Amino acid sequence: MRECLEIALRESGLKKEEIFRTFLPFPDFRLSLEIGSACGFSKSQVHSNKLLNLTGWTGYVHPFLEFVYSIETEDMEEKFVLLAGSGGGFSACILKVKRNAKSSITKGINDCFKRRFEIKDLTILYKITGDLKYEKVKPFSPIPLHYREIEECIKLKGQRCSKCGAIQYPWRYLCYKCESTDFELIPLSRKGKIYTFTRDYLNPVPIQPLTMAVVELEGGGRFYGQMTDVHPQDVRIGMDVSLTLRRLHEGGDFINYFWKIIPCY
Ligand SMILES: [Zn+2]
């Protein structure tokens, strides 16, 4: 580990004193401090993992989350930081925080905190963490199909009818208004309002019921999908929502992503 940090410093041409902060991959600050000082960094240079009390240890990504949170909460602009990660081995990188970095973060850690909601039932938490086994949906999910549908499902493009201008999603063979077969593809907005919704009590997801909603998208088109990051009883027709790319299921033994609907804050 020490060797890895020293290689990173040597490659950057910087001295240890020029590093404003080191983000080390340990959940215990005392351990970070011990290893930081063994590598020649002072106490003030070792980051104290301020997020730990708020999020718990998030694994390999934790030093990176601490880094983003520090940019949001401290004055770090124009300063050099060292980030280290450990998994199958040990890796480190040195970054310079840009001027205006703080103001350029649009969806940071503070934004995530605004979105968080309380889970009152412990069994829900155990289902999410995997400690409580429950039946999961594992649909048939071939990779070639994903590849063919990337424009529609991942890039979120809708069809605009060349004849009447109607926008539709998901894709169909005929325009739902004029039955034309001539379309152009357009990127759909990721913001809109709930047009209608229903509660699905049969889908075996950790938080039941699952809210399925139709969103009237800004600029046209409707999107039908799962809602997340919201208590089912808080969903209202007309509420402002946005679409976010999330893990959908693990059919085909790989993680399948699709757009989900979340409230706007
Ligand atoms: Zn049409």
mmCIF file of C-alpha atoms and ligand atoms in Angstrom:
data_model
loop_
_atom_site.group_PDB
_atom_site.id
_atom_site.type_symbol
_atom_site.label_atom_id
_atom_site.label_comp_id
_atom_site.label_asym_id
_atom_site.label_seq_id
_atom_site.Cartn_x
_atom_site.Cartn_y
_atom_site.Cartn_z
ATOM 1 C CA MET A 1 0.000 0.000 0.000
ATOM 2 C CA ARG A 2 2.791 2.365 0.972
ATOM 3 C CA GLU A 3 4.585 1.521 -2.259
ATOM 4 C CA CYS A 4 1.438 2.192 -4.272
ATOM 5 C CA LEU A 5 0.982 5.650 -2.692
ATOM 6 C CA GLU A 6 4.629 6.467 -3.269
ATOM 7 C CA ILE A 7 4.433 5.438 -6.937
ATOM 8 C CA ALA A 8 1.381 7.682 -7.366
ATOM 9 C CA LEU A 9 3.261 10.601 -5.792
ATOM 10 C CA ARG A 10 6.384 9.975 -7.820
ATOM 11 C CA GLU A 11 4.413 9.797 -11.090
ATOM 12 C CA SER A 12 2.628 13.050 -10.278
ATOM 13 C CA GLY A 13 5.872 14.878 -9.427
ATOM 14 C CA LEU A 14 4.290 16.222 -6.229
ATOM 15 C CA LYS A 15 5.619 16.197 -2.688
ATOM 16 C CA LYS A 16 3.614 14.787 0.209
ATOM 17 C CA GLU A 17 3.184 18.293 1.691
ATOM 18 C CA GLU A 18 1.426 19.414 -1.484
ATOM 19 C CA ILE A 19 -1.378 16.875 -0.977
ATOM 20 C CA PHE A 20 -4.227 18.644 0.745
ATOM 21 C CA ARG A 21 -6.087 15.482 1.742
ATOM 22 C CA THR A 22 -5.780 11.721 1.404
ATOM 23 C CA PHE A 23 -8.912 9.588 1.142
ATOM 24 C CA LEU A 24 -7.944 6.127 2.315
ATOM 25 C CA PRO A 25 -10.162 3.042 1.948
ATOM 26 C CA PHE A 26 -10.693 2.118 5.607
ATOM 27 C CA PRO A 27 -13.936 2.287 7.582
ATOM 28 C CA ASP A 28 -12.053 3.072 10.792
ATOM 29 C CA PHE A 29 -10.503 6.552 11.014
ATOM 30 C CA ARG A 30 -7.864 5.334 13.493
ATOM 31 C CA LEU A 31 -6.685 2.807 10.922
ATOM 32 C CA SER A 32 -6.608 5.478 8.189
ATOM 33 C CA LEU A 33 -4.612 7.697 10.524
ATOM 34 C CA GLU A 34 -2.167 4.938 11.405
ATOM 35 C CA ILE A 35 -1.574 3.971 7.792
ATOM 36 C CA GLY A 36 -1.556 7.607 6.652
ATOM 37 C CA SER A 37 1.135 8.512 9.157
ATOM 38 C CA ALA A 38 3.112 5.358 8.319
ATOM 39 C CA CYS A 39 3.112 6.650 4.745
ATOM 40 C CA GLY A 40 4.359 10.056 5.896
ATOM 41 C CA PHE A 41 1.148 12.119 5.916
ATOM 42 C CA SER A 42 0.205 14.405 8.789
ATOM 43 C CA LYS A 43 -3.028 14.025 10.748
ATOM 44 C CA SER A 44 -4.647 17.004 9.004
ATOM 45 C CA GLN A 45 -3.939 15.411 5.617
ATOM 46 C CA VAL A 46 -5.873 12.228 6.414
ATOM 47 C CA HIS A 47 -9.573 12.509 5.731
ATOM 48 C CA SER A 48 -11.773 11.603 8.681
ATOM 49 C CA ASN A 49 -14.583 9.801 6.785
ATOM 50 C CA LYS A 50 -17.334 12.229 7.682
ATOM 51 C CA LEU A 51 -19.926 10.283 5.718
ATOM 52 C CA LEU A 52 -19.556 7.144 7.814
ATOM 53 C CA ASN A 53 -22.027 8.265 10.483
ATOM 54 C CA LEU A 54 -24.549 9.179 7.805
ATOM 55 C CA THR A 55 -24.276 6.324 5.316
ATOM 56 C CA GLY A 56 -22.272 3.543 6.942
ATOM 57 C CA TRP A 57 -19.424 1.949 5.026
ATOM 58 C CA THR A 58 -20.344 1.775 1.350
ATOM 59 C CA GLY A 59 -17.457 -0.401 0.232
ATOM 60 C CA TYR A 60 -14.997 0.198 -2.563
ATOM 61 C CA VAL A 61 -16.625 3.447 -3.651
ATOM 62 C CA HIS A 62 -16.507 4.981 -0.182
ATOM 63 C CA PRO A 63 -13.339 7.110 -0.617
ATOM 64 C CA PHE A 64 -14.850 8.544 -3.813
ATOM 65 C CA LEU A 65 -18.122 9.412 -2.069
ATOM 66 C CA GLU A 66 -16.182 11.047 0.771
ATOM 67 C CA PHE A 67 -14.281 13.045 -1.837
ATOM 68 C CA VAL A 68 -17.447 14.335 -3.522
ATOM 69 C CA TYR A 69 -18.977 15.150 -0.131
ATOM 70 C CA SER A 70 -15.837 17.075 0.839
ATOM 71 C CA ILE A 71 -16.013 19.153 -2.336
ATOM 72 C CA GLU A 72 -19.608 20.001 -1.420
ATOM 73 C CA THR A 73 -18.891 20.878 2.201
ATOM 74 C CA GLU A 74 -15.347 22.278 2.293
ATOM 75 C CA ASP A 75 -13.129 24.659 0.373
ATOM 76 C CA MET A 76 -10.995 22.293 -1.693
ATOM 77 C CA GLU A 77 -10.776 24.107 -5.005
ATOM 78 C CA GLU A 78 -7.388 24.169 -6.731
ATOM 79 C CA LYS A 79 -6.024 21.635 -4.239
ATOM 80 C CA PHE A 80 -4.460 18.216 -4.811
ATOM 81 C CA VAL A 81 -6.040 15.151 -3.247
ATOM 82 C CA LEU A 82 -4.979 11.535 -3.142
ATOM 83 C CA LEU A 83 -7.640 8.836 -3.453
ATOM 84 C CA ALA A 84 -6.875 5.228 -2.728
ATOM 85 C CA GLY A 85 -8.936 2.099 -3.133
ATOM 86 C CA SER A 86 -8.476 -1.508 -2.156
ATOM 87 C CA GLY A 87 -10.192 -4.558 -3.569
ATOM 88 C CA GLY A 88 -8.305 -7.333 -5.332
ATOM 89 C CA GLY A 89 -5.201 -5.163 -4.892
ATOM 90 C CA PHE A 90 -4.484 -1.562 -4.078
ATOM 91 C CA SER A 91 -4.752 1.442 -6.350
ATOM 92 C CA ALA A 92 -4.290 5.170 -5.951
ATOM 93 C CA CYS A 93 -4.759 8.322 -7.984
ATOM 94 C CA ILE A 94 -4.014 12.002 -7.471
ATOM 95 C CA LEU A 95 -6.490 14.603 -8.631
ATOM 96 C CA LYS A 96 -6.577 18.368 -8.702
ATOM 97 C CA VAL A 97 -9.919 19.841 -7.728
ATOM 98 C CA LYS A 98 -11.004 22.348 -10.354
ATOM 99 C CA ARG A 99 -12.077 25.880 -9.677
ATOM 100 C CA ASN A 100 -15.887 26.053 -9.427
ATOM 101 C CA ALA A 101 -16.011 22.300 -8.686
ATOM 102 C CA LYS A 102 -18.455 22.906 -5.843
ATOM 103 C CA SER A 103 -20.954 24.836 -7.932
ATOM 104 C CA SER A 104 -20.708 22.390 -10.844
ATOM 105 C CA ILE A 105 -22.000 19.458 -8.790
ATOM 106 C CA THR A 106 -25.663 19.143 -9.683
ATOM 107 C CA LYS A 107 -26.435 15.740 -8.205
ATOM 108 C CA GLY A 108 -24.096 15.224 -5.290
ATOM 109 C CA ILE A 109 -24.247 13.604 -1.896
ATOM 110 C CA ASN A 110 -26.376 16.399 -0.401
ATOM 111 C CA ASP A 111 -28.878 15.852 -3.207
ATOM 112 C CA CYS A 112 -29.015 12.136 -2.313
ATOM 113 C CA PHE A 113 -29.701 13.047 1.318
ATOM 114 C CA LYS A 114 -32.658 15.158 0.233
ATOM 115 C CA ARG A 115 -34.077 12.121 -1.551
ATOM 116 C CA ARG A 116 -33.648 9.628 1.256
ATOM 117 C CA PHE A 117 -36.675 8.293 3.037
ATOM 118 C CA GLU A 118 -37.203 6.366 6.217
ATOM 119 C CA ILE A 119 -37.677 2.594 6.165
ATOM 120 C CA LYS A 120 -39.680 1.740 9.264
ATOM 121 C CA ASP A 121 -39.968 -2.011 8.699
ATOM 122 C CA LEU A 122 -36.730 -3.872 9.429
ATOM 123 C CA THR A 123 -37.704 -6.811 7.184
ATOM 124 C CA ILE A 124 -37.621 -4.416 4.193
ATOM 125 C CA LEU A 125 -34.051 -3.461 5.037
ATOM 126 C CA TYR A 126 -33.051 -7.120 5.349
ATOM 127 C CA LYS A 127 -34.597 -7.864 1.951
ATOM 128 C CA ILE A 128 -32.613 -4.999 0.389
ATOM 129 C CA THR A 129 -29.340 -6.072 2.008
ATOM 130 C CA GLY A 130 -29.965 -9.712 1.034
ATOM 131 C CA ASP A 131 -30.043 -10.985 4.639
ATOM 132 C CA LEU A 132 -33.659 -12.063 4.245
ATOM 133 C CA LYS A 133 -34.280 -14.325 1.265
ATOM 134 C CA TYR A 134 -37.385 -13.728 -0.802
ATOM 135 C CA GLU A 135 -38.633 -14.719 -4.229
ATOM 136 C CA LYS A 136 -37.102 -12.460 -6.880
ATOM 137 C CA VAL A 137 -38.175 -11.843 -10.443
ATOM 138 C CA LYS A 138 -35.533 -13.254 -12.823
ATOM 139 C CA PRO A 139 -36.947 -12.781 -16.313
ATOM 140 C CA PHE A 140 -35.389 -14.262 -19.430
ATOM 141 C CA SER A 141 -32.965 -11.580 -20.564
ATOM 142 C CA PRO A 142 -30.716 -12.167 -23.613
ATOM 143 C CA ILE A 143 -27.800 -9.761 -24.165
ATOM 144 C CA PRO A 144 -28.375 -9.473 -27.986
ATOM 145 C CA LEU A 145 -31.888 -8.179 -27.272
ATOM 146 C CA HIS A 146 -30.451 -5.536 -24.952
ATOM 147 C CA TYR A 147 -28.039 -4.497 -27.656
ATOM 148 C CA ARG A 148 -30.825 -4.183 -30.226
ATOM 149 C CA GLU A 149 -32.976 -2.154 -27.837
ATOM 150 C CA ILE A 150 -30.256 0.188 -26.580
ATOM 151 C CA GLU A 151 -31.642 3.236 -28.426
ATOM 152 C CA GLU A 152 -35.088 2.669 -27.019
ATOM 153 C CA CYS A 153 -34.390 1.339 -23.531
ATOM 154 C CA ILE A 154 -31.130 2.965 -22.450
ATOM 155 C CA LYS A 155 -30.866 6.093 -24.602
ATOM 156 C CA LEU A 156 -34.599 6.631 -24.034
ATOM 157 C CA LYS A 157 -35.511 7.654 -27.556
ATOM 158 C CA GLY A 158 -39.146 7.882 -28.576
ATOM 159 C CA GLN A 159 -40.812 7.818 -31.977
ATOM 160 C CA ARG A 160 -42.203 11.013 -33.491
ATOM 161 C CA CYS A 161 -44.678 10.370 -36.295
ATOM 162 C CA SER A 162 -43.503 12.108 -39.476
ATOM 163 C CA LYS A 163 -47.112 12.510 -40.615
ATOM 164 C CA CYS A 164 -49.020 13.803 -37.560
ATOM 165 C CA GLY A 165 -46.235 14.592 -35.051
ATOM 166 C CA ALA A 166 -47.534 12.275 -32.300
ATOM 167 C CA ILE A 167 -44.825 11.037 -29.926
ATOM 168 C CA GLN A 168 -44.979 7.483 -28.648
ATOM 169 C CA TYR A 169 -43.026 5.240 -26.293
ATOM 170 C CA PRO A 170 -42.370 2.324 -26.247
ATOM 171 C CA TRP A 171 -41.883 1.906 -29.967
ATOM 172 C CA ARG A 172 -44.719 0.507 -32.069
ATOM 173 C CA TYR A 173 -45.074 -0.431 -35.683
ATOM 174 C CA LEU A 174 -47.966 1.980 -36.314
ATOM 175 C CA CYS A 175 -48.608 5.529 -35.080
ATOM 176 C CA TYR A 176 -51.329 5.302 -32.433
ATOM 177 C CA LYS A 177 -53.051 8.372 -33.880
ATOM 178 C CA CYS A 178 -52.873 8.136 -37.674
ATOM 179 C CA GLU A 179 -51.514 4.601 -38.278
ATOM 180 C CA SER A 180 -48.560 5.920 -40.259
ATOM 181 C CA THR A 181 -45.420 3.760 -40.237
ATOM 182 C CA ASP A 182 -43.029 6.642 -40.803
ATOM 183 C CA PHE A 183 -41.166 7.832 -37.686
ATOM 184 C CA GLU A 184 -38.106 9.736 -36.609
ATOM 185 C CA LEU A 185 -36.377 8.985 -33.322
ATOM 186 C CA ILE A 186 -36.130 11.780 -30.763
ATOM 187 C CA PRO A 187 -34.639 11.908 -27.246
ATOM 188 C CA LEU A 188 -37.417 11.993 -24.668
ATOM 189 C CA SER A 189 -37.441 14.379 -21.745
ATOM 190 C CA ARG A 190 -36.523 12.867 -18.396
ATOM 191 C CA LYS A 191 -38.979 15.059 -16.544
ATOM 192 C CA GLY A 192 -42.743 15.064 -16.378
ATOM 193 C CA LYS A 193 -45.848 14.674 -14.249
ATOM 194 C CA ILE A 194 -47.681 11.599 -13.006
ATOM 195 C CA TYR A 195 -50.622 11.024 -15.342
ATOM 196 C CA THR A 196 -51.944 7.974 -13.519
ATOM 197 C CA PHE A 197 -50.643 5.189 -11.312
ATOM 198 C CA THR A 198 -51.509 1.850 -9.755
ATOM 199 C CA ARG A 199 -50.227 -0.249 -6.862
ATOM 200 C CA ASP A 200 -48.938 -3.730 -7.622
ATOM 201 C CA TYR A 201 -49.152 -6.064 -4.604
ATOM 202 C CA LEU A 202 -47.938 -9.172 -6.461
ATOM 203 C CA ASN A 203 -44.507 -8.100 -7.671
ATOM 204 C CA PRO A 204 -42.009 -9.518 -5.123
ATOM 205 C CA VAL A 205 -40.005 -6.352 -4.479
ATOM 206 C CA PRO A 206 -38.642 -5.418 -1.014
ATOM 207 C CA ILE A 207 -40.976 -2.447 -0.563
ATOM 208 C CA GLN A 208 -44.562 -3.401 -1.340
ATOM 209 C CA PRO A 209 -46.784 -2.416 -2.971
ATOM 210 C CA LEU A 210 -44.794 -1.466 -6.044
ATOM 211 C CA THR A 211 -46.087 1.756 -7.578
ATOM 212 C CA MET A 212 -46.390 1.564 -11.369
ATOM 213 C CA ALA A 213 -46.984 4.932 -13.000
ATOM 214 C CA VAL A 214 -47.617 6.595 -16.332
ATOM 215 C CA VAL A 215 -45.673 9.849 -16.739
ATOM 216 C CA GLU A 216 -46.693 12.603 -19.125
ATOM 217 C CA LEU A 217 -43.246 13.727 -20.273
ATOM 218 C CA GLU A 218 -42.327 17.364 -20.898
ATOM 219 C CA GLY A 219 -42.282 17.917 -24.647
ATOM 220 C CA GLY A 220 -44.519 14.923 -25.367
ATOM 221 C CA GLY A 221 -44.671 11.185 -24.983
ATOM 222 C CA ARG A 222 -45.681 8.988 -22.091
ATOM 223 C CA PHE A 223 -43.519 6.635 -20.063
ATOM 224 C CA TYR A 224 -44.826 3.664 -18.090
ATOM 225 C CA GLY A 225 -42.615 2.190 -15.392
ATOM 226 C CA GLN A 226 -41.775 1.501 -11.781
ATOM 227 C CA MET A 227 -41.550 4.233 -9.167
ATOM 228 C CA THR A 228 -38.781 4.174 -6.598
ATOM 229 C CA ASP A 229 -37.422 6.277 -3.699
ATOM 230 C CA VAL A 230 -40.970 7.097 -2.615
ATOM 231 C CA HIS A 231 -43.497 5.712 -0.153
ATOM 232 C CA PRO A 232 -46.511 4.388 -2.102
ATOM 233 C CA GLN A 233 -48.933 6.522 -0.055
ATOM 234 C CA ASP A 234 -47.105 9.726 -1.082
ATOM 235 C CA VAL A 235 -47.713 9.269 -4.830
ATOM 236 C CA ARG A 236 -50.224 11.719 -6.322
ATOM 237 C CA ILE A 237 -51.572 12.346 -9.809
ATOM 238 C CA GLY A 238 -49.925 15.494 -11.197
ATOM 239 C CA MET A 239 -46.790 15.281 -9.013
ATOM 240 C CA ASP A 240 -43.496 16.342 -10.603
ATOM 241 C CA VAL A 241 -41.207 13.408 -11.318
ATOM 242 C CA SER A 242 -38.020 12.619 -13.169
ATOM 243 C CA LEU A 243 -36.580 9.478 -14.735
ATOM 244 C CA THR A 244 -33.397 7.882 -13.457
ATOM 245 C CA LEU A 245 -31.440 4.886 -14.780
ATOM 246 C CA ARG A 246 -31.561 2.150 -12.142
ATOM 247 C CA ARG A 247 -31.015 -1.565 -11.582
ATOM 248 C CA LEU A 248 -34.185 -3.352 -12.681
ATOM 249 C CA HIS A 249 -33.505 -7.066 -12.195
ATOM 250 C CA GLU A 250 -30.854 -9.738 -12.636
ATOM 251 C CA GLY A 251 -32.408 -11.859 -15.371
ATOM 252 C CA GLY A 252 -29.847 -13.680 -17.532
ATOM 253 C CA ASP A 253 -27.489 -13.544 -14.512
ATOM 254 C CA PHE A 254 -26.405 -9.997 -15.229
ATOM 255 C CA ILE A 255 -27.658 -6.673 -13.955
ATOM 256 C CA ASN A 256 -30.377 -5.230 -16.174
ATOM 257 C CA TYR A 257 -30.855 -1.478 -16.070
ATOM 258 C CA PHE A 258 -33.899 0.507 -17.060
ATOM 259 C CA TRP A 259 -35.467 3.858 -16.282
ATOM 260 C CA LYS A 260 -37.402 4.280 -13.061
ATOM 261 C CA ILE A 261 -39.534 7.148 -11.878
ATOM 262 C CA ILE A 262 -38.549 9.218 -8.835
ATOM 263 C CA PRO A 263 -40.120 12.312 -7.270
ATOM 264 C CA CYS A 264 -38.547 15.702 -8.034
ATOM 265 C CA TYR A 265 -37.115 17.530 -5.030
HETATM 266 ZN ZN ZN B 1 -49.235 9.816 -36.757
#
